[in-house]
Tab-separated table of C-alpha atoms in Angstrom:
chain	number	residue	atom	x	y	z
Z	541	MET	CA	8.763	9.916	-13.842
Z	542	ARG	CA	6.744	12.130	-11.501
Z	543	VAL	CA	5.329	10.221	-8.531
Z	544	CYS	CA	2.859	11.252	-5.852
Z	545	ILE	CA	3.011	9.459	-2.491
Z	546	VAL	CA	-0.289	9.719	-0.608
Z	547	GLY	CA	0.545	9.173	3.045
Z	548	ALA	CA	4.185	10.211	2.691
Z	549	SER	CA	4.911	10.993	6.341
Z	550	GLY	CA	4.429	7.472	7.695
Z	551	LYS	CA	7.238	4.932	7.875
Z	552	LEU	CA	6.108	3.194	4.683
Z	553	GLY	CA	5.661	6.518	2.913
Z	554	GLN	CA	9.123	7.730	3.881
Z	555	TYR	CA	10.705	4.540	2.590
Z	556	MET	CA	8.773	4.920	-0.681
Z	557	ALA	CA	9.988	8.501	-0.988
Z	558	GLN	CA	13.616	7.408	-0.598
Z	559	HIS	CA	13.257	4.513	-3.061
Z	560	SER	CA	11.647	6.886	-5.573
Z	561	LEU	CA	14.386	9.482	-5.187
Z	562	ASP	CA	17.013	6.754	-5.588
Z	563	ARG	CA	15.493	6.065	-9.013
Z	564	GLY	CA	15.663	9.699	-10.015
Z	565	TYR	CA	11.898	10.245	-9.839
Z	566	GLN	CA	10.337	13.617	-9.083
Z	567	VAL	CA	8.442	13.122	-5.826
Z	568	VAL	CA	5.307	14.799	-4.499
Z	569	GLY	CA	4.059	13.906	-1.031
Z	570	VAL	CA	0.680	14.277	0.665
Z	571	CYS	CA	0.410	14.120	4.446
Z	572	ARG	CA	-1.525	15.673	7.303
Z	573	GLU	CA	-0.380	19.194	8.141
Z	574	GLN	CA	0.720	18.167	11.639
Z	575	SER	CA	2.999	15.495	10.156
Z	576	VAL	CA	4.886	17.625	7.625
Z	577	GLY	CA	7.872	17.849	9.985
Z	578	LYS	CA	8.424	14.108	9.617
Z	579	LEU	CA	9.539	14.807	6.053
Z	580	ASP	CA	12.266	17.304	6.983
Z	581	GLU	CA	14.997	14.938	5.777
Z	582	PHE	CA	13.603	15.339	2.251
Z	583	LYS	CA	13.498	19.155	2.277
Z	584	GLY	CA	14.432	20.576	-1.091
Z	585	ARG	CA	14.060	17.159	-2.725
Z	586	ILE	CA	10.296	16.594	-2.667
Z	587	THR	CA	7.209	18.799	-2.916
Z	588	VAL	CA	4.792	18.440	-0.008
Z	589	PHE	CA	1.048	19.086	-0.100
Z	590	PRO	CA	-0.234	19.348	3.488
Z	591	GLY	CA	-3.729	18.022	4.129
Z	592	ALA	CA	-5.821	14.966	4.881
Z	593	THR	CA	-5.317	12.234	2.320
Z	594	ASP	CA	-9.079	12.050	1.750
Z	595	ASP	CA	-9.277	15.782	0.973
Z	596	ARG	CA	-10.310	15.791	-2.677
Z	597	ASP	CA	-8.945	19.270	-3.383
Z	598	VAL	CA	-5.536	18.400	-1.923
Z	599	ILE	CA	-5.383	15.144	-3.900
Z	600	GLU	CA	-6.479	16.845	-7.121
Z	601	HIS	CA	-3.609	19.325	-6.940
Z	602	ALA	CA	-1.029	16.790	-5.720
Z	603	VAL	CA	-1.580	14.167	-8.431
Z	604	ALA	CA	-1.749	16.655	-11.314
Z	605	GLY	CA	0.862	15.743	-13.902
Z	606	CYS	CA	1.935	12.571	-12.094
Z	607	ASP	CA	2.799	9.384	-13.965
Z	608	GLY	CA	2.302	7.248	-10.861
Z	609	VAL	CA	0.541	7.472	-7.506
Z	610	LEU	CA	1.524	5.394	-4.468
Z	611	VAL	CA	-1.264	5.245	-1.894
Z	612	VAL	CA	-1.114	4.090	1.718
Z	613	LEU	CA	-4.662	3.015	2.578
Z	614	VAL	CA	-4.980	3.641	6.314
Z	615	PRO	CA	-8.309	2.592	7.895
Z	616	ARG	CA	-8.090	5.459	10.401
Z	617	GLY	CA	-11.245	6.314	12.344
Z	618	VAL	CA	-14.761	5.364	11.324
Z	619	ARG	CA	-15.620	7.999	8.731
Z	620	GLY	CA	-14.487	6.264	5.572
Z	621	TYR	CA	-10.933	7.619	5.501
Z	622	SER	CA	-9.533	4.843	3.296
Z	623	THR	CA	-12.515	4.916	0.963
Z	624	GLY	CA	-12.341	8.690	0.637
Z	625	THR	CA	-8.626	8.540	-0.088
Z	626	ALA	CA	-8.980	5.823	-2.720
Z	627	GLN	CA	-11.923	7.526	-4.411
Z	628	ALA	CA	-10.142	10.877	-4.564
Z	629	VAL	CA	-7.138	9.243	-6.245
Z	630	LEU	CA	-9.319	7.256	-8.646
Z	631	ASP	CA	-11.221	10.392	-9.637
Z	632	HIS	CA	-8.330	12.812	-9.992
Z	633	ALA	CA	-5.254	10.859	-11.106
Z	634	PRO	CA	-4.316	11.612	-14.713
Z	635	PRO	CA	-5.667	9.130	-17.287
Z	636	GLY	CA	-3.278	6.219	-17.728
Z	637	ALA	CA	-1.342	6.889	-14.517
Z	638	ARG	CA	-0.097	3.851	-12.580
Z	639	LEU	CA	-1.906	3.602	-9.258
Z	640	VAL	CA	-0.405	1.375	-6.546
Z	641	PHE	CA	-2.278	0.937	-3.256
Z	642	SER	CA	-1.148	-0.736	-0.024
Z	643	CYS	CA	-3.329	-2.792	2.319
Z	644	GLY	CA	-3.256	-5.954	4.442
Z	645	TRP	CA	-3.703	-9.624	3.627
Z	646	HIS	CA	-7.358	-9.519	4.746
Z	647	ILE	CA	-8.328	-7.902	1.428
Z	648	THR	CA	-9.281	-10.404	-1.267
Z	649	LEU	CA	-9.636	-9.875	-5.014
Z	650	ASP	CA	-11.306	-13.100	-6.108
Z	651	GLY	CA	-12.340	-14.792	-2.852
Z	652	LYS	CA	-9.829	-17.619	-3.307
Z	653	ASP	CA	-7.532	-16.656	-0.432
Z	654	VAL	CA	-7.243	-19.171	2.430
Z	655	TYR	CA	-6.694	-17.543	5.799
Z	656	SER	CA	-5.233	-19.012	8.972
Z	657	TRP	CA	-7.416	-19.206	12.062
Z	658	LYS	CA	-5.122	-16.650	13.686
Z	659	LEU	CA	-5.683	-14.049	10.970
Z	660	LYS	CA	-9.407	-14.729	10.834
Z	661	ALA	CA	-9.646	-14.354	14.610
Z	662	LEU	CA	-7.681	-11.122	14.513
Z	663	VAL	CA	-10.001	-9.598	11.920
Z	664	LYS	CA	-13.142	-10.922	13.624
Z	665	ILE	CA	-12.211	-9.788	17.130
Z	666	ALA	CA	-9.819	-6.864	16.761
Z	667	GLY	CA	-11.737	-5.322	13.867
Z	668	PRO	CA	-14.983	-4.671	15.789
Z	669	LEU	CA	-13.043	-3.549	18.876
Z	670	ALA	CA	-11.080	-1.012	16.861
Z	671	ARG	CA	-14.280	0.296	15.317
Z	672	LEU	CA	-16.005	0.465	18.691
Z	673	ALA	CA	-13.113	2.550	19.995
Z	674	ARG	CA	-13.435	4.694	16.843
Z	675	PHE	CA	-9.758	4.002	16.167
Z	676	ALA	CA	-9.948	2.106	12.864
Z	677	ASP	CA	-12.401	0.431	10.501
Z	678	LEU	CA	-11.119	-2.577	8.562
Z	679	ASP	CA	-14.350	-2.695	6.539
Z	680	ASP	CA	-13.483	0.762	5.252
Z	681	GLN	CA	-10.271	-0.635	3.762
Z	682	VAL	CA	-12.280	-3.471	2.200
Z	683	GLU	CA	-14.652	-0.970	0.582
Z	684	ALA	CA	-11.745	1.174	-0.614
Z	685	CYS	CA	-10.186	-1.820	-2.368
Z	686	ARG	CA	-13.536	-2.884	-3.821
Z	687	ARG	CA	-13.735	0.484	-5.543
Z	688	VAL	CA	-10.173	0.165	-6.803
Z	689	PHE	CA	-10.869	-3.318	-8.198
Z	690	ALA	CA	-14.007	-2.046	-9.973
Z	691	SER	CA	-12.243	0.917	-11.579
Z	692	ASP	CA	-10.891	1.059	-15.120
Z	693	THR	CA	-7.593	2.580	-13.983
Z	694	ARG	CA	-4.171	0.897	-14.176
Z	695	TRP	CA	-4.205	-0.231	-10.549
Z	696	THR	CA	-2.248	-2.650	-8.375
Z	697	VAL	CA	-3.142	-3.432	-4.754
Z	698	VAL	CA	-0.131	-4.688	-2.782
Z	699	ARG	CA	-1.207	-6.805	0.205
Z	700	GLY	CA	1.371	-6.778	2.961
Z	701	SER	CA	2.117	-9.465	5.544
Z	702	ASP	CA	3.181	-8.649	9.101
Z	703	LEU	CA	5.926	-6.028	8.967
Z	704	GLU	CA	9.226	-5.517	10.756
Z	705	GLU	CA	12.036	-2.997	10.648
Z	706	GLY	CA	15.518	-3.934	9.507
Z	707	GLU	CA	17.931	-3.797	6.612
Z	708	SER	CA	16.579	-4.600	3.168
Z	709	GLN	CA	16.449	-8.257	2.131
Z	710	GLY	CA	15.693	-7.349	-1.471
Z	711	LEU	CA	12.481	-7.289	-3.463
Z	712	PRO	CA	9.783	-9.406	-1.742
Z	713	VAL	CA	8.269	-12.421	-3.470
Z	714	TRP	CA	4.545	-12.624	-4.072
Z	715	SER	CA	1.585	-14.853	-4.771
Z	716	ARG	CA	-1.947	-14.236	-5.976
Z	717	HIS	CA	-3.479	-15.962	-2.967
Z	718	VAL	CA	-2.939	-15.864	0.771
Z	719	GLY	CA	-2.572	-19.456	1.923
Z	720	ASP	CA	0.006	-20.375	-0.707
Z	721	PRO	CA	3.058	-22.076	0.923
Z	722	ILE	CA	5.467	-19.401	-0.270
Z	723	LEU	CA	3.721	-16.885	2.025
Z	724	GLU	CA	3.686	-19.035	5.157
Z	725	SER	CA	6.359	-17.017	7.002
Z	726	ASN	CA	4.038	-13.977	7.006
Z	727	LEU	CA	6.811	-11.417	7.516
Z	728	THR	CA	8.270	-8.629	5.378
Z	729	ARG	CA	10.711	-5.833	6.109
Z	730	ARG	CA	8.865	-2.510	5.873
Z	731	VAL	CA	11.616	-1.053	3.708
Z	732	ASP	CA	11.039	-3.922	1.257
Z	733	PHE	CA	7.264	-3.474	1.266
Z	734	ALA	CA	8.002	0.075	0.112
Z	735	LEU	CA	10.450	-1.255	-2.478
Z	736	PHE	CA	7.765	-3.540	-3.945
Z	737	MET	CA	5.328	-0.618	-4.141
Z	738	VAL	CA	7.816	1.518	-6.061
Z	739	GLU	CA	8.908	-1.339	-8.329
Z	740	ALA	CA	5.250	-1.980	-9.210
Z	741	LEU	CA	5.043	1.423	-10.882
Z	742	GLU	CA	6.961	0.121	-13.886
Z	743	ASN	CA	5.919	-3.537	-13.782
Z	744	ASN	CA	3.023	-3.932	-16.196
Z	745	GLU	CA	2.624	-7.583	-15.204
Z	746	LEU	CA	1.166	-6.327	-11.908
Z	747	VAL	CA	-1.556	-4.205	-13.507
Z	748	HIS	CA	-4.930	-5.422	-12.176
Z	749	GLU	CA	-3.217	-7.777	-9.721
Z	750	ALA	CA	-3.431	-7.876	-5.912
Z	751	PRO	CA	-0.102	-9.504	-4.996
Z	752	ALA	CA	0.298	-10.791	-1.440
Z	753	ILE	CA	3.951	-10.379	-0.511
Z	754	VAL	CA	6.477	-11.884	1.888
Z	755	GLY	CA	10.166	-11.231	2.541
Z	756	ARG	CA	12.578	-12.759	0.048
Z	757	GLN	CA	14.824	-14.180	2.804
Z	758	THR	CA	12.064	-15.657	4.974
Z	759	PRO	CA	12.030	-19.471	5.484
Z	760	SER	CA	8.938	-20.025	3.326
Z	761	ALA	CA	10.341	-17.970	0.438
Z	762	LEU	CA	13.694	-19.720	0.620
Z	763	ALA	CA	12.018	-23.132	0.753
Z	764	HIS	CA	9.998	-22.294	-2.343
Z	765	ALA	CA	13.112	-21.119	-4.197
Z	766	ALA	CA	14.948	-24.319	-3.265
Z	767	SER	CA	12.113	-26.493	-4.598
Z	768	GLU	CA	12.073	-24.855	-8.022
């Protein structure tokens, strides 16, 4: 399998690159030119396309011939970075390719998610402040996912909880809706978020799903497993 990782230089992207290589995949990475050095540990093992992830020409060349595309949707700035990235991938990925996007729990597919007051407050307060500072735009990520959901591609949108570093706890567990008891712990190891993204490439049950994930060894996941 040939896989393109859009946003390969970030922590999540680097973990996805390693998981993909561990599976014997051919790996192509896209990252900003100033971040290419972050991928030095993969020299000779992956092909890197330097450029902004919303650069349509860069994406077109990077995804050519790829069976899967892993996309880190980063709501950077206030110029539609996430939306531009998603649209470029949707437009240029080969027909039938598996497209797996990452985002936060605040994205909803069917409107049936139930959010805690803490998360709602964070989005309501921090979101406008980040946009005012021209640092990030959460609405841009919402629009990016809306376009993914409306597309006729073989997409999956993986919605991550709060993240932490640490050794892998195994493949995270997931639910269709935020608010389900299994997700209550709201914590996932970043290396395992990346693992779920890579695993989704070959899991057809996740096509047209927006799984919300949580760490397999968190209290809420363990409690759910014990009750089954």
